[in-house]
């Protein structure tokens, strides 16, 4: 709240417009703040401008707020809605499961029906197991890696996000001063236990080799987002994932792809299929449930047998609950139809959108770098390519905040960090309307 210094994209005019038409959201936000800590259910949602909006319903590519404003949605609930909002493909499966039972805490048919689909789709999967969130399932993967290797630590990359557990919420978005003053992992906030992570730089082989030279005997695994979606949607440079595959093999460590975002988004087989590098373990938690809270660890039998035999503990009251698995089952069936043909149009439309956005912004005189792929890409006000988190520190984030406010006023909902997600529900007409909105925002 308050006034803004930046005049790009006529931000004061846009701010006034958006406030005028979203007064119902502001009222609700103020009411929620009185009983709900921060007025939101996840800390990151507080960053929204001019204040967090309240939504009433969504259908396909559109979401509608409590004041009746409809937006073309490229946030997709921070990624899960690969089929768009309230997809028809899932409605029947969910309502019939509601009538049959919400959860059993015991075995049912959907568990193996979904695991069969997952094993068929994911290159590294001989077996899978379920949990409820990405944060949880990453912890299962890291515990498994420690058990298998007998080593206590893991390597993660600066800027990569693997959930909010103390062990992994380090060196995620450290500020320039923290980077100068702190050596070792930088905690995301106070109150965190010390992490055993070893930090390296994305797309930088030397930093990985140095880490293994110094700590090789302690490193159980490398974990990474195979496309760095949480810091700029930065793709791996050619050969980098192959290098990670080799270096882990030669040091007896595991390679874990955190596919919470890329899974069932870059393709049916996720990033490992898209980049043709197969990790030992992979984690999933967004598109796999198409909007329901389910997460998955997939891995080779030689590793997953430790969970199968029970020596590595994996538990959870709501794991594999039938409601989420009914959604996952219907979503996976839709996505896998005709050999995953739907991904071709997902990439093609996303590509047209990202090219169009870049062209319009560039023609309007802005320095823009676009990263990522059609189904998940980043738009950044910066004049050089991005290789890793440190490069993202040069992005003009205040300018992007002004741009996304102007887009909101034009009826397009964007995430605050430059990330755009597309769904199978977005149409060519949606792309045209979005590009027209970008024209208006830059006018
Ligand atoms: N890993 C990645 C790559 C993520 O993007 C996220 C969440 O955004 C997580 C893990 C944590 O997942 P969750 O928010 O479901 O705990």
Coordinates of C-alpha atoms and ligand atoms in Angstrom, one line a residue:
X1 CA 0.0 0.0 0.0
X2 CA 1.1 3.6 -0.2
X3 CA 2.3 5.6 -3.3
X4 CA 5.0 4.4 -5.7
X5 CA 8.1 6.3 -6.9
X6 CA 8.2 4.6 -10.3
X7 CA 6.5 6.3 -13.2
X8 CA 7.0 3.4 -15.7
X9 CA 3.8 2.1 -17.2
X10 CA 1.9 5.0 -15.7
X11 CA 1.9 3.2 -12.3
X12 CA 0.2 5.9 -10.2
X13 CA -2.7 6.0 -12.7
X14 CA -2.8 2.1 -12.8
X15 CA -2.6 1.9 -9.0
X16 CA -5.6 4.2 -8.6
X17 CA -7.6 2.3 -11.3
X18 CA -6.9 -1.1 -9.7
X19 CA -7.8 0.2 -6.2
X20 CA -11.1 1.6 -7.5
X21 CA -12.2 -1.7 -9.0
X22 CA -10.9 -4.0 -6.2
X23 CA -12.3 -2.4 -3.1
X24 CA -14.0 -5.7 -2.1
X25 CA -10.5 -7.3 -1.9
X26 CA -9.1 -4.6 0.3
X27 CA -12.0 -4.9 2.7
X28 CA -11.5 -8.6 3.0
X29 CA -7.8 -8.3 3.3
X30 CA -8.2 -5.9 6.2
X31 CA -10.7 -8.2 7.8
X32 CA -8.5 -11.3 7.3
X33 CA -5.5 -9.5 8.8
X34 CA -7.3 -9.3 12.1
X35 CA -7.4 -13.1 12.6
X36 CA -5.1 -14.6 10.0
X37 CA -1.4 -13.9 10.4
X38 CA -0.5 -11.5 7.6
X39 CA -3.9 -11.9 6.0
X40 CA -2.5 -14.6 3.6
X41 CA -1.9 -18.3 3.8
X42 CA 1.6 -18.4 2.4
X43 CA 4.1 -15.6 3.1
X44 CA 5.1 -15.1 -0.6
X45 CA 1.5 -14.0 -1.4
X46 CA 1.9 -10.8 0.6
X47 CA 4.1 -9.3 -2.2
X48 CA 1.0 -8.6 -4.4
X49 CA 0.3 -5.0 -5.5
X50 CA -1.6 -3.0 -4.5
X51 CA -2.7 -5.6 -1.9
X52 CA -3.5 -9.3 -2.1
X53 CA -6.6 -9.8 -4.1
X54 CA -9.4 -12.2 -3.1
X55 CA -10.8 -14.5 -5.7
X56 CA -14.2 -16.1 -6.0
X57 CA -13.9 -18.6 -8.9
X58 CA -12.0 -19.6 -11.9
X59 CA -12.7 -21.5 -15.1
X60 CA -10.1 -22.5 -17.8
X61 CA -7.6 -19.7 -18.3
X62 CA -9.6 -17.1 -16.4
X63 CA -9.9 -16.2 -12.7
X64 CA -12.5 -13.9 -11.3
X65 CA -12.1 -11.8 -8.1
X66 CA -14.7 -11.0 -5.5
X67 CA -15.5 -7.6 -7.2
X68 CA -16.3 -9.5 -10.4
X69 CA -13.2 -8.6 -12.3
X70 CA -12.1 -11.3 -14.7
X71 CA -8.4 -11.9 -15.4
X72 CA -6.5 -14.1 -17.9
X73 CA -4.4 -16.0 -15.4
X74 CA -0.7 -16.7 -15.9
X75 CA 0.0 -17.4 -12.2
X76 CA -2.0 -20.7 -12.3
X77 CA -1.9 -20.8 -8.5
X78 CA 2.0 -20.6 -8.7
X79 CA 2.1 -23.5 -11.1
X80 CA -0.2 -26.4 -10.3
X81 CA -3.1 -25.6 -12.7
X82 CA -1.6 -27.3 -15.8
X83 CA -5.2 -27.9 -17.0
X84 CA -6.4 -24.4 -16.0
X85 CA -9.0 -23.6 -13.4
X86 CA -11.7 -26.1 -12.4
X87 CA -11.0 -28.3 -15.4
X88 CA -13.9 -30.3 -16.7
X89 CA -11.6 -33.3 -17.1
X90 CA -11.4 -33.5 -13.2
X91 CA -14.8 -32.5 -12.1
X92 CA -16.5 -35.8 -12.5
X93 CA -13.6 -37.7 -10.9
X94 CA -13.6 -35.4 -7.9
X95 CA -17.3 -35.3 -7.3
X96 CA -17.7 -39.1 -7.6
X97 CA -14.8 -39.6 -5.1
X98 CA -16.4 -37.1 -2.7
X99 CA -19.5 -39.4 -2.7
X100 CA -17.3 -42.5 -2.0
X101 CA -15.1 -41.1 0.7
X102 CA -12.6 -38.4 1.4
X103 CA -9.8 -40.4 2.9
X104 CA -9.3 -43.9 4.2
X105 CA -5.9 -43.9 5.8
X106 CA -5.6 -47.3 4.0
X107 CA -5.2 -48.8 0.6
X108 CA -7.4 -48.2 -2.4
X109 CA -7.3 -48.7 -6.2
X110 CA -6.3 -45.2 -7.2
X111 CA -3.0 -45.6 -5.4
X112 CA -1.7 -48.1 -7.9
X113 CA -3.6 -46.8 -10.8
X114 CA -1.8 -43.4 -10.4
X115 CA 1.6 -45.0 -9.7
X116 CA 1.3 -47.1 -12.9
X117 CA 0.7 -43.9 -14.9
X118 CA 3.6 -42.2 -13.1
X119 CA 6.1 -45.1 -13.7
X120 CA 5.0 -45.2 -17.4
X121 CA 5.6 -41.4 -17.8
X122 CA 8.8 -40.7 -15.7
X123 CA 12.1 -41.9 -17.1
X124 CA 13.8 -42.4 -13.6
X125 CA 10.7 -44.1 -12.0
X126 CA 10.7 -47.8 -11.2
X127 CA 8.7 -47.0 -8.0
X128 CA 7.0 -43.9 -6.5
X129 CA 5.7 -42.8 -3.1
X130 CA 3.3 -40.1 -2.2
X131 CA 3.1 -37.1 0.2
X132 CA 1.1 -33.9 0.3
X133 CA 3.5 -31.1 -0.5
X134 CA 6.8 -30.4 -2.3
X135 CA 8.5 -29.4 0.9
X136 CA 7.7 -32.8 2.4
X137 CA 8.7 -34.9 -0.5
X138 CA 12.0 -33.2 -1.0
X139 CA 12.8 -34.2 2.6
X140 CA 12.0 -37.8 1.8
X141 CA 14.4 -37.6 -1.2
X142 CA 17.2 -36.1 0.9
X143 CA 16.8 -38.6 3.7
X144 CA 16.9 -41.5 1.2
X145 CA 20.1 -40.1 -0.3
X146 CA 21.7 -39.9 3.2
X147 CA 20.7 -43.4 3.9
X148 CA 22.0 -44.9 0.7
X149 CA 25.3 -43.1 0.7
X150 CA 25.9 -42.9 4.5
X151 CA 26.9 -39.2 3.9
X152 CA 25.3 -36.3 5.9
X153 CA 25.3 -33.4 3.5
X154 CA 24.0 -32.3 0.1
X155 CA 24.8 -29.8 -2.6
X156 CA 22.3 -27.2 -3.6
X157 CA 22.5 -24.2 -5.9
X158 CA 22.1 -20.6 -5.0
X159 CA 18.7 -19.3 -6.0
X160 CA 17.1 -22.8 -6.1
X161 CA 14.0 -23.3 -4.0
X162 CA 13.2 -26.7 -2.5
X163 CA 10.5 -25.8 0.0
X164 CA 10.5 -24.1 3.4
X165 CA 12.2 -26.7 5.6
X166 CA 15.2 -25.4 7.5
X167 CA 17.6 -27.8 5.7
X168 CA 16.8 -26.4 2.2
X169 CA 15.6 -22.8 2.7
X170 CA 19.1 -21.5 2.5
X171 CA 20.8 -19.3 -0.1
X172 CA 17.5 -19.0 -1.9
X173 CA 17.3 -15.2 -2.4
X174 CA 20.1 -13.8 -0.4
X175 CA 20.5 -10.0 -0.8
X176 CA 23.7 -8.4 -2.1
X177 CA 24.9 -7.5 1.4
X178 CA 24.3 -11.1 2.7
X179 CA 26.3 -12.4 -0.3
X180 CA 29.2 -10.1 0.7
X181 CA 29.2 -10.7 4.4
X182 CA 28.2 -14.4 4.8
X183 CA 30.1 -17.5 3.8
X184 CA 28.2 -20.8 3.7
X185 CA 24.5 -21.2 3.4
X186 CA 22.4 -18.1 4.0
X187 CA 19.2 -18.9 6.0
X188 CA 15.9 -17.6 4.5
X189 CA 14.8 -16.2 7.8
X190 CA 15.5 -16.3 11.6
X191 CA 14.7 -19.3 13.8
X192 CA 16.1 -21.8 11.3
X193 CA 18.3 -24.7 12.4
X194 CA 21.7 -24.7 10.8
X195 CA 21.6 -26.4 7.4
X196 CA 24.2 -28.9 6.2
X197 CA 23.8 -27.7 2.6
X198 CA 26.9 -26.9 0.5
X199 CA 26.2 -24.1 -2.0
X200 CA 27.3 -23.9 -5.6
X201 CA 26.4 -21.6 -8.5
X202 CA 24.0 -22.8 -11.2
X203 CA 25.5 -23.3 -14.7
X204 CA 29.0 -23.1 -13.2
X205 CA 30.9 -26.3 -13.4
X206 CA 33.9 -25.0 -11.4
X207 CA 31.8 -24.2 -8.3
X208 CA 30.5 -27.8 -8.3
X209 CA 33.9 -29.3 -8.8
X210 CA 35.3 -27.2 -6.0
X211 CA 32.5 -28.3 -3.7
X212 CA 33.3 -32.0 -4.4
X213 CA 37.1 -31.4 -4.1
X214 CA 36.5 -29.9 -0.6
X215 CA 33.6 -32.0 0.7
X216 CA 33.2 -34.9 -1.7
X217 CA 33.3 -37.5 1.1
X218 CA 30.3 -35.8 2.8
X219 CA 28.0 -35.1 -0.2
X220 CA 25.1 -37.6 -0.5
X221 CA 23.4 -35.8 -3.4
X222 CA 23.1 -32.9 -5.7
X223 CA 19.6 -31.5 -5.7
X224 CA 18.5 -28.9 -8.3
X225 CA 15.6 -27.4 -10.2
X226 CA 16.6 -28.8 -13.6
X227 CA 15.3 -25.5 -15.0
X228 CA 15.8 -22.8 -12.4
X229 CA 12.1 -21.6 -12.3
X230 CA 12.3 -20.0 -8.9
X231 CA 15.0 -17.5 -9.8
X232 CA 14.4 -16.2 -13.4
X233 CA 13.3 -19.4 -15.2
X234 CA 16.9 -20.0 -16.2
X235 CA 17.6 -23.1 -18.4
X236 CA 20.6 -25.2 -17.9
X237 CA 23.4 -24.3 -20.3
X238 CA 24.0 -27.1 -22.9
X239 CA 25.9 -30.0 -21.2
X240 CA 25.4 -28.8 -17.6
X241 CA 22.8 -31.4 -16.5
X242 CA 25.0 -34.0 -18.2
X243 CA 27.9 -32.7 -16.2
X244 CA 25.9 -33.0 -13.0
X245 CA 25.0 -36.6 -14.0
X246 CA 28.7 -37.5 -14.5
X247 CA 30.0 -35.7 -11.4
X248 CA 27.5 -37.4 -9.1
X249 CA 28.3 -40.8 -10.6
X250 CA 32.0 -40.4 -10.3
X251 CA 31.7 -39.3 -6.6
X252 CA 29.2 -41.9 -5.6
X253 CA 26.5 -39.3 -4.9
X254 CA 22.9 -39.2 -6.1
X255 CA 21.4 -36.8 -8.6
X256 CA 18.0 -35.4 -7.5
X257 CA 15.9 -33.4 -9.9
X258 CA 13.3 -31.3 -8.0
X259 CA 10.6 -31.4 -10.7
X260 CA 8.0 -29.8 -8.5
X261 CA 7.5 -27.1 -11.2
X262 CA 8.9 -28.8 -14.3
X263 CA 7.2 -32.1 -13.8
X264 CA 4.2 -32.7 -16.2
X265 CA 4.8 -29.1 -17.3
X266 CA 7.8 -29.2 -19.7
X267 CA 6.4 -32.5 -20.9
X268 CA 4.8 -35.7 -19.7
X269 CA 8.2 -36.9 -18.6
X270 CA 9.1 -33.5 -17.2
X271 CA 12.6 -31.9 -17.4
X272 CA 14.4 -35.3 -17.4
X273 CA 12.6 -36.2 -20.7
X274 CA 12.9 -32.6 -22.1
X275 CA 16.6 -32.4 -21.4
X276 CA 17.3 -36.1 -21.9
X277 CA 19.2 -36.5 -18.6
X278 CA 17.9 -39.1 -16.1
X279 CA 18.4 -38.4 -12.4
X280 CA 18.4 -41.0 -9.7
X281 CA 15.4 -39.5 -7.8
X282 CA 12.9 -36.8 -8.8
X283 CA 10.2 -34.9 -6.8
X284 CA 6.8 -33.7 -8.0
X285 CA 4.1 -31.6 -6.3
X286 CA 2.4 -29.1 -8.6
X287 CA 1.0 -30.1 -12.0
X288 CA 0.8 -33.7 -10.9
X289 CA -2.2 -32.9 -8.8
X290 CA -3.6 -30.3 -11.2
X291 CA -4.5 -28.1 -8.2
X292 CA -4.9 -30.7 -5.4
X293 CA -2.3 -31.2 -2.7
X294 CA -0.3 -34.3 -3.7
X295 CA 3.4 -34.8 -4.1
X296 CA 5.5 -37.7 -5.5
X297 CA 9.0 -39.1 -5.2
X298 CA 10.0 -41.2 -8.1
X299 CA 13.2 -43.3 -8.3
X300 CA 15.0 -46.3 -9.4
X301 CA 14.2 -49.6 -7.6
X302 CA 17.8 -49.9 -6.2
X303 CA 17.0 -46.7 -4.2
X304 CA 13.2 -46.9 -3.7
X305 CA 13.6 -50.3 -2.2
X306 CA 14.9 -48.7 1.0
X307 CA 11.5 -47.1 1.4
X308 CA 9.7 -50.3 0.2
X309 CA 11.5 -52.3 2.9
X310 CA 10.9 -49.6 5.6
X311 CA 14.4 -48.9 6.7
X312 CA 14.0 -45.3 5.4
X313 CA 10.8 -44.0 7.1
X314 CA 8.2 -42.3 4.9
X315 CA 4.8 -41.6 6.5
X316 CA 1.9 -39.3 6.5
X317 CA -1.8 -39.5 7.6
X318 CA -3.1 -38.0 4.3
X319 CA -0.5 -39.6 1.9
X320 CA -2.2 -41.1 -1.1
X321 CA -5.6 -39.7 -0.1
X322 CA -8.3 -40.7 -2.7
X323 CA -9.5 -37.2 -3.4
X324 CA -6.1 -35.9 -4.6
X325 CA -5.3 -39.2 -6.4
X326 CA -8.7 -39.0 -8.2
X327 CA -7.6 -35.6 -9.5
X328 CA -4.1 -36.8 -10.4
X329 CA -5.5 -39.9 -12.1
X330 CA -7.8 -37.8 -14.3
X331 CA -5.1 -35.2 -15.0
X332 CA -2.5 -37.8 -16.0
X333 CA -5.0 -39.6 -18.2
X334 CA -5.7 -36.4 -20.1
X335 CA -2.0 -35.3 -20.3
X336 CA -0.9 -38.7 -21.5
X337 CA -3.5 -39.1 -24.2
X338 CA -2.2 -39.6 -27.8
X339 CA 1.4 -39.9 -26.5
X340 CA 1.3 -36.6 -24.7
X341 CA 0.3 -34.7 -27.8
X342 CA -1.2 -31.8 -25.8
X343 CA 2.4 -30.7 -24.9
X344 CA 3.0 -29.7 -28.5
X345 CA 0.4 -27.0 -28.4
X346 CA 1.3 -26.0 -24.8
X347 CA 4.8 -25.2 -26.0
X348 CA 3.8 -23.6 -29.2
X349 CA 1.3 -21.2 -27.6
X350 CA 3.7 -20.4 -24.8
X351 CA 6.4 -19.7 -27.3
X352 CA 4.2 -17.4 -29.3
X353 CA 3.3 -15.5 -26.2
X354 CA 6.8 -15.1 -24.9
X355 CA 8.0 -14.0 -28.3
X356 CA 5.1 -11.5 -28.6
X357 CA 5.7 -10.0 -25.2
X358 CA 9.4 -9.6 -25.8
X359 CA 8.8 -7.9 -29.2
X360 CA 6.2 -5.4 -27.9
X361 CA 8.3 -4.5 -24.8
X362 CA 11.4 -4.1 -26.9
X363 CA 9.7 -2.0 -29.5
X364 CA 8.5 0.2 -26.7
X365 CA 12.1 0.9 -25.8
X366 CA 12.6 -1.5 -22.8
X367 CA 15.6 -3.7 -22.4
X368 CA 14.1 -7.2 -22.0
X369 CA 15.5 -10.7 -21.5
X370 CA 13.1 -13.6 -21.9
X371 CA 14.0 -17.0 -20.4
X372 CA 12.6 -20.5 -20.1
X373 CA 10.3 -22.4 -22.3
X374 CA 6.7 -22.0 -23.5
X375 CA 4.9 -23.6 -20.5
X376 CA 7.1 -21.8 -18.0
X377 CA 9.0 -18.6 -18.9
X378 CA 10.4 -15.5 -17.4
X379 CA 10.2 -11.8 -18.6
X380 CA 12.8 -9.6 -17.1
X381 CA 13.8 -6.0 -17.5
X382 CA 17.5 -6.6 -17.8
X383 CA 19.9 -6.1 -20.8
X384 CA 21.9 -9.3 -20.5
X385 CA 21.3 -13.0 -20.6
X386 CA 20.8 -14.8 -17.2
X387 CA 23.0 -17.7 -16.2
X388 CA 22.5 -17.9 -12.5
X389 CA 20.9 -16.3 -9.4
X390 CA 23.6 -13.6 -9.2
X391 CA 22.7 -12.3 -12.7
X392 CA 19.1 -11.9 -11.6
X393 CA 20.3 -9.3 -9.0
X394 CA 20.6 -6.8 -11.9
X395 CA 17.0 -7.1 -13.0
X396 CA 14.9 -4.0 -12.6
X397 CA 12.3 -5.6 -10.3
X398 CA 10.5 -2.4 -9.4
X399 CA 9.9 -1.8 -13.1
X400 CA 8.4 -5.3 -13.5
X401 CA 6.1 -4.6 -10.5
X402 CA 4.8 -1.5 -12.4
X403 CA 4.4 -3.6 -15.6
X404 CA 2.4 -6.3 -13.8
X405 CA 0.2 -3.7 -12.1
X406 CA -0.6 -2.2 -15.5
X407 CA -1.3 -5.7 -16.8
X408 CA -3.6 -6.3 -13.9
X409 CA -5.5 -3.2 -14.8
X410 CA -5.7 -4.6 -18.4
X411 CA -7.2 -7.8 -17.0
X412 CA -4.1 -10.1 -17.0
X413 CA -2.9 -11.6 -13.7
X414 CA 0.9 -12.2 -13.4
X415 CA 3.2 -13.4 -10.7
X416 CA 5.4 -10.7 -9.1
X417 CA 8.7 -12.3 -10.0
X418 CA 8.5 -12.2 -13.8
X419 CA 7.4 -15.9 -14.1
X420 CA 4.6 -16.8 -16.5
X421 CA 2.9 -20.2 -16.5
X422 CA 0.6 -21.3 -19.4
X423 CA -1.9 -24.1 -19.2
X424 CA -3.6 -26.5 -21.7
X425 CA -6.7 -24.3 -21.2
X426 CA -5.1 -21.2 -22.7
X427 CA -6.1 -20.6 -26.3
X428 CA -4.7 -18.7 -29.2
X429 CA -7.4 -16.1 -28.6
X430 CA -6.1 -15.7 -25.0
X431 CA -2.6 -15.1 -26.4
X432 CA -3.9 -12.5 -28.8
X433 CA -5.8 -10.7 -26.0
X434 CA -2.7 -10.9 -23.7
X435 CA -0.5 -9.3 -26.4
X436 CA -3.1 -6.6 -26.9
X437 CA -3.0 -6.0 -23.1
X438 CA 0.8 -5.7 -23.3
X439 CA 0.4 -3.1 -26.1
X440 CA -2.0 -1.1 -23.9
X441 CA 0.3 -1.4 -20.8
X442 CA 3.1 0.1 -22.8
X443 CA 1.0 2.8 -24.6
Ligands
LIG1 N1 10.5 -27.4 -5.0 C1 10.2 -26.5 -5.9 C2 11.0 -26.4 -7.2 C3 9.2 -25.5 -5.7 O1 8.9 -24.6 -6.7 C4 8.4 -25.6 -4.6 C5 7.3 -24.7 -4.3 O2 7.1 -23.7 -5.0 C6 8.7 -26.6 -3.6 C7 9.7 -27.5 -3.9 C8 7.9 -26.7 -2.3 O3 6.6 -27.2 -2.7 P1 5.4 -26.9 -1.7 O4 5.1 -25.4 -1.8 O5 4.3 -27.7 -2.2 O6 5.8 -27.3 -0.3

